[in-house]
Amino acid sequence: MNRHTLLEYSFSPSALTRPIELYVYIDPLCVDCWTLQPILRKLQVDYERYFTLRIVLRTSLPILNLQNAQGNVIVDTCEKSHIAFPSIAVKAAEFQGKRAGFRFLTKMLEYSYLKSRNISSFSVLLEIAEKLNLDVEEFTRDFSSKNVLRSLQVDLYMAQEMDVDTAPTFVFFNENIEDEGLKVSGMYSYEIYEQILEELIGRSIIPDNPPPLKELFGRFDTLATKEIAEIYRISEKSAERELKKCLLKQHVERMPYRDTMLWRKKRLPI
């Protein structure tokens, strides 16, 4: 698993200033990828100065199916549905920025595993784009474009080159371009990924101080009470107390889903 054939896809100016490149392979239809979200976001908050993150889609769908799926998209109807649509939608959102793509993926997983919505439906994906204030016309246009298919092909090619056959999978590369990447397939505790980062860097790593809650909600759309407690290294009761203060000030709003309490930045009335 060598980087020589991947250079044209992987390097960016920011990648040159951080010692680790981290590729995270996610399947939008995999429940473990939803469970992974809190771990990945905490890694970003604690240690992002040490690594450059790239989210890569790992889908088992053949290219032919993707082509057929795109060819069948009719943007005038909200009834179209296909198993390839979630992957296509993430790439269409990415064309409005990497952050937009990551936010779309997170919201899409939330719709699927908390709201039990059908994310293979084009109408649901369009609803998510609207919720995230994406340019819906541009999203719809990109959804049906060949550029999305090319972008998915790049992800599939990278998965093949890195021998990634399951999701979620982390692949770590250090600064030495000659070194093989370290592949970690499946789900592990946060401490395992922390330890891997430290070993690859070769020295003790120190977590950054988390940002104020307002900034955190500006970065991540929806957060659970437990997730916030872990980010700030406080108890869930303390986290809930602080969140209720924000609630009274109308800075955030809460959304109970099943056994989980989610919080998000207060939306202004239209």
Short mmCIF file of C-alpha atoms in Angstrom, two decimals:
data_model
loop_
_atom_site.label_atom_id
_atom_site.label_comp_id
_atom_site.label_asym_id
_atom_site.label_seq_id
_atom_site.Cartn_x
_atom_site.Cartn_y
_atom_site.Cartn_z
CA MET A 1 0.00 0.00 0.00
CA ASN A 2 2.31 2.74 -1.31
CA ARG A 3 1.50 6.38 -2.02
CA HIS A 4 3.40 6.83 -5.27
CA THR A 5 0.33 6.17 -7.44
CA LEU A 6 -1.88 8.35 -5.23
CA LEU A 7 0.12 11.57 -5.14
CA GLU A 8 -2.02 13.41 -7.67
CA TYR A 9 -5.08 12.81 -5.49
CA SER A 10 -3.74 13.19 -1.98
CA PHE A 11 -1.49 16.21 -1.69
CA SER A 12 -2.70 19.67 -0.84
CA PRO A 13 -0.87 22.69 0.68
CA SER A 14 -2.27 21.87 4.15
CA ALA A 15 -1.00 18.29 3.87
CA LEU A 16 2.58 19.57 3.73
CA THR A 17 2.34 21.26 7.15
CA ARG A 18 1.01 18.28 9.14
CA PRO A 19 2.98 15.08 9.77
CA ILE A 20 0.13 12.58 9.19
CA GLU A 21 -2.27 12.02 6.31
CA LEU A 22 -5.43 10.25 7.45
CA TYR A 23 -7.82 8.64 5.00
CA VAL A 24 -11.14 7.50 6.48
CA TYR A 25 -13.21 5.19 4.29
CA ILE A 26 -16.94 5.39 4.94
CA ASP A 27 -19.94 3.61 3.46
CA PRO A 28 -23.06 5.83 3.72
CA LEU A 29 -25.21 2.71 4.17
CA CYS A 30 -23.11 1.20 7.00
CA VAL A 31 -24.36 1.60 10.59
CA ASP A 32 -20.79 1.41 11.96
CA CYS A 33 -19.97 4.56 10.01
CA TRP A 34 -22.67 6.40 11.98
CA THR A 35 -21.16 5.09 15.24
CA LEU A 36 -17.76 6.32 14.07
CA GLN A 37 -18.84 9.96 13.81
CA PRO A 38 -18.20 10.97 17.48
CA ILE A 39 -14.74 9.38 17.44
CA LEU A 40 -13.77 11.13 14.22
CA ARG A 41 -15.05 14.51 15.40
CA LYS A 42 -13.23 14.25 18.73
CA LEU A 43 -10.02 13.38 16.87
CA GLN A 44 -10.48 16.52 14.80
CA VAL A 45 -11.06 18.70 17.86
CA ASP A 46 -8.17 17.21 19.85
CA TYR A 47 -5.46 16.53 17.29
CA GLU A 48 -6.26 18.08 13.92
CA ARG A 49 -2.99 20.01 13.93
CA TYR A 50 -1.23 16.67 13.57
CA PHE A 51 -3.10 15.28 10.58
CA THR A 52 -4.80 16.13 7.31
CA LEU A 53 -8.15 14.36 7.00
CA ARG A 54 -9.68 13.02 3.83
CA ILE A 55 -13.05 11.27 3.82
CA VAL A 56 -13.25 8.65 1.08
CA LEU A 57 -16.37 6.74 0.05
CA ARG A 58 -16.02 2.97 0.16
CA THR A 59 -18.90 1.54 -1.81
CA SER A 60 -19.21 -1.98 -3.17
CA LEU A 61 -21.38 -0.76 -6.04
CA PRO A 62 -19.96 -1.57 -9.48
CA ILE A 63 -19.18 1.38 -11.72
CA LEU A 64 -21.81 0.16 -14.16
CA ASN A 65 -24.49 0.45 -11.49
CA LEU A 66 -23.36 3.97 -10.70
CA GLN A 67 -23.61 4.90 -14.35
CA ASN A 68 -27.08 3.42 -14.59
CA ALA A 69 -28.13 5.17 -11.41
CA GLN A 70 -27.01 8.53 -12.76
CA GLY A 71 -28.63 7.93 -16.09
CA ASN A 72 -31.94 7.24 -14.39
CA VAL A 73 -32.01 10.43 -12.29
CA ILE A 74 -34.92 12.62 -13.29
CA VAL A 75 -34.67 15.84 -11.34
CA ASP A 76 -38.31 16.77 -11.95
CA THR A 77 -39.58 13.94 -9.74
CA CYS A 78 -39.19 13.24 -6.04
CA GLU A 79 -40.01 9.54 -6.33
CA LYS A 80 -36.70 8.27 -7.72
CA SER A 81 -34.70 5.97 -5.46
CA HIS A 82 -31.49 3.99 -5.92
CA ILE A 83 -28.94 2.40 -3.59
CA ALA A 84 -26.17 4.45 -5.26
CA PHE A 85 -27.86 7.81 -4.59
CA PRO A 86 -26.34 8.42 -1.10
CA SER A 87 -22.78 8.15 -2.47
CA ILE A 88 -23.65 10.33 -5.47
CA ALA A 89 -25.22 12.93 -3.17
CA VAL A 90 -22.15 13.20 -0.92
CA LYS A 91 -19.97 13.86 -3.95
CA ALA A 92 -22.45 16.41 -5.32
CA ALA A 93 -22.34 18.22 -1.95
CA GLU A 94 -18.52 18.11 -1.97
CA PHE A 95 -18.53 20.22 -5.12
CA GLN A 96 -19.70 23.05 -2.83
CA GLY A 97 -16.68 22.48 -0.57
CA LYS A 98 -15.11 19.64 1.41
CA ARG A 99 -16.79 20.87 4.56
CA ALA A 100 -20.17 20.85 2.80
CA GLY A 101 -19.57 17.24 1.80
CA PHE A 102 -18.66 16.22 5.36
CA ARG A 103 -21.69 18.02 6.79
CA PHE A 104 -23.92 16.37 4.21
CA LEU A 105 -22.58 12.92 5.07
CA THR A 106 -23.13 13.53 8.80
CA LYS A 107 -26.67 14.80 8.28
CA MET A 108 -27.44 11.93 5.93
CA LEU A 109 -26.32 9.36 8.52
CA GLU A 110 -28.46 11.16 11.10
CA TYR A 111 -31.49 10.94 8.80
CA SER A 112 -30.87 7.24 8.21
CA TYR A 113 -30.07 5.94 11.70
CA LEU A 114 -31.93 8.38 13.97
CA LYS A 115 -34.88 9.44 11.87
CA SER A 116 -35.21 6.16 9.92
CA ARG A 117 -35.58 8.08 6.65
CA ASN A 118 -34.83 6.47 3.30
CA ILE A 119 -31.59 8.12 2.20
CA SER A 120 -31.71 6.21 -1.08
CA SER A 121 -34.57 8.51 -2.07
CA PHE A 122 -33.69 11.56 -4.15
CA SER A 123 -36.39 13.63 -2.42
CA VAL A 124 -34.86 12.92 1.02
CA LEU A 125 -31.39 13.85 -0.23
CA LEU A 126 -32.79 17.06 -1.66
CA GLU A 127 -34.37 17.81 1.72
CA ILE A 128 -30.98 17.36 3.40
CA ALA A 129 -29.35 19.75 0.93
CA GLU A 130 -32.02 22.33 1.76
CA LYS A 131 -31.57 21.82 5.53
CA LEU A 132 -27.84 22.49 5.17
CA ASN A 133 -28.48 25.62 3.09
CA LEU A 134 -26.63 24.26 0.09
CA ASP A 135 -27.28 25.73 -3.33
CA VAL A 136 -30.05 23.28 -4.24
CA GLU A 137 -29.99 24.07 -7.96
CA GLU A 138 -26.25 23.49 -8.09
CA PHE A 139 -26.61 20.31 -6.01
CA THR A 140 -29.27 18.95 -8.37
CA ARG A 141 -27.19 19.83 -11.43
CA ASP A 142 -24.03 18.23 -9.99
CA PHE A 143 -25.99 15.15 -8.89
CA SER A 144 -26.71 14.40 -12.54
CA SER A 145 -23.27 15.29 -13.87
CA LYS A 146 -20.48 13.04 -15.08
CA ASN A 147 -18.11 14.84 -12.70
CA VAL A 148 -19.73 13.10 -9.75
CA LEU A 149 -19.13 9.71 -11.36
CA ARG A 150 -15.47 10.59 -11.98
CA SER A 151 -15.09 11.64 -8.34
CA LEU A 152 -16.58 8.34 -7.16
CA GLN A 153 -14.24 6.48 -9.51
CA VAL A 154 -11.28 8.19 -7.84
CA ASP A 155 -12.51 7.01 -4.43
CA LEU A 156 -12.95 3.45 -5.71
CA TYR A 157 -9.48 3.54 -7.26
CA MET A 158 -7.95 4.75 -3.99
CA ALA A 159 -9.70 1.96 -2.07
CA GLN A 160 -8.21 -0.59 -4.47
CA GLU A 161 -4.71 0.92 -4.22
CA MET A 162 -4.85 0.92 -0.41
CA ASP A 163 -6.37 -2.59 -0.24
CA VAL A 164 -9.45 -1.29 1.56
CA ASP A 165 -12.36 -3.69 1.25
CA THR A 166 -14.53 -2.76 4.26
CA ALA A 167 -15.88 0.35 5.92
CA PRO A 168 -15.10 1.98 8.20
CA THR A 169 -11.35 1.82 7.64
CA PHE A 170 -8.64 4.28 8.70
CA VAL A 171 -5.40 4.49 6.69
CA PHE A 172 -2.54 6.49 8.23
CA PHE A 173 0.50 7.76 6.31
CA ASN A 174 3.48 9.45 7.97
CA GLU A 175 5.86 12.04 6.51
CA ASN A 176 8.11 9.47 4.85
CA ILE A 177 6.69 8.93 1.37
CA GLU A 178 8.52 5.58 1.08
CA ASP A 179 6.74 4.08 4.09
CA GLU A 180 3.70 1.88 3.75
CA GLY A 181 0.43 3.14 5.13
CA LEU A 182 -1.00 1.71 8.34
CA LYS A 183 -4.49 0.31 7.72
CA VAL A 184 -6.96 -0.11 10.60
CA SER A 185 -10.21 -1.78 9.56
CA GLY A 186 -13.32 -1.85 11.75
CA MET A 187 -14.30 0.01 14.90
CA TYR A 188 -12.03 0.58 17.91
CA SER A 189 -12.04 2.80 20.99
CA TYR A 190 -10.92 6.41 20.73
CA GLU A 191 -7.76 5.60 22.69
CA ILE A 192 -6.57 3.16 20.01
CA TYR A 193 -6.61 5.84 17.28
CA GLU A 194 -4.94 8.25 19.72
CA GLN A 195 -2.17 5.73 20.37
CA ILE A 196 -1.64 5.12 16.65
CA LEU A 197 -1.23 8.84 16.00
CA GLU A 198 1.33 9.12 18.80
CA GLU A 199 3.32 6.13 17.58
CA LEU A 200 3.41 7.40 13.99
CA ILE A 201 4.49 10.88 15.06
CA GLY A 202 7.13 9.43 17.38
CA ARG A 203 6.54 11.65 20.38
CA SER A 204 3.88 12.51 22.93
CA ILE A 205 0.93 14.35 21.45
CA ILE A 206 -1.02 16.94 23.42
CA PRO A 207 -4.73 17.55 22.73
CA ASP A 208 -5.81 21.05 21.87
CA ASN A 209 -8.21 22.86 24.17
CA PRO A 210 -11.73 22.46 22.78
CA PRO A 211 -13.33 25.61 21.34
CA PRO A 212 -16.26 27.38 23.03
CA LEU A 213 -19.61 25.65 22.52
CA LYS A 214 -20.72 28.30 20.07
CA GLU A 215 -17.76 27.57 17.80
CA LEU A 216 -18.23 23.82 18.17
CA PHE A 217 -21.83 24.08 16.95
CA GLY A 218 -20.64 26.28 14.10
CA ARG A 219 -18.43 23.44 12.97
CA PHE A 220 -20.61 20.38 13.64
CA ASP A 221 -24.33 20.69 12.98
CA THR A 222 -25.65 18.14 15.48
CA LEU A 223 -24.02 16.82 18.65
CA ALA A 224 -25.16 14.41 21.36
CA THR A 225 -24.87 15.23 25.07
CA LYS A 226 -22.44 12.34 25.60
CA GLU A 227 -20.31 13.47 22.66
CA ILE A 228 -20.08 17.00 24.04
CA ALA A 229 -19.13 15.65 27.49
CA GLU A 230 -16.31 13.62 25.95
CA ILE A 231 -15.01 16.53 23.88
CA TYR A 232 -14.83 18.81 26.97
CA ARG A 233 -13.75 15.97 29.31
CA ILE A 234 -16.59 16.60 31.74
CA SER A 235 -19.48 14.52 33.04
CA GLU A 236 -22.70 14.20 31.06
CA LYS A 237 -24.53 16.01 33.87
CA SER A 238 -22.13 18.96 33.61
CA ALA A 239 -22.48 18.99 29.84
CA GLU A 240 -26.26 18.95 30.08
CA ARG A 241 -26.16 21.81 32.58
CA GLU A 242 -24.09 23.96 30.22
CA LEU A 243 -26.29 23.07 27.27
CA LYS A 244 -29.42 24.05 29.19
CA LYS A 245 -27.86 27.45 29.86
CA CYS A 246 -27.36 27.83 26.11
CA LEU A 247 -30.93 26.65 25.58
CA LEU A 248 -32.30 29.36 27.87
CA LYS A 249 -30.28 31.94 25.95
CA GLN A 250 -31.77 30.47 22.74
CA HIS A 251 -28.32 29.72 21.37
CA VAL A 252 -29.12 26.03 20.84
CA GLU A 253 -32.13 23.78 20.48
CA ARG A 254 -32.56 20.16 21.50
CA MET A 255 -33.94 17.27 19.52
CA PRO A 256 -34.79 14.05 21.38
CA TYR A 257 -34.41 10.97 19.15
CA ARG A 258 -35.13 7.57 20.68
CA ASP A 259 -32.73 7.23 23.63
CA THR A 260 -30.48 10.06 22.46
CA MET A 261 -30.59 13.80 23.08
CA LEU A 262 -29.18 15.79 20.20
CA TRP A 263 -28.36 19.50 20.21
CA ARG A 264 -27.82 21.95 17.40
CA LYS A 265 -27.36 25.66 16.88
CA LYS A 266 -30.65 27.55 17.11
CA ARG A 267 -32.10 28.09 13.66
CA LEU A 268 -33.40 31.56 12.92
CA PRO A 269 -37.03 31.69 11.76
CA ILE A 270 -37.42 32.23 8.03
#
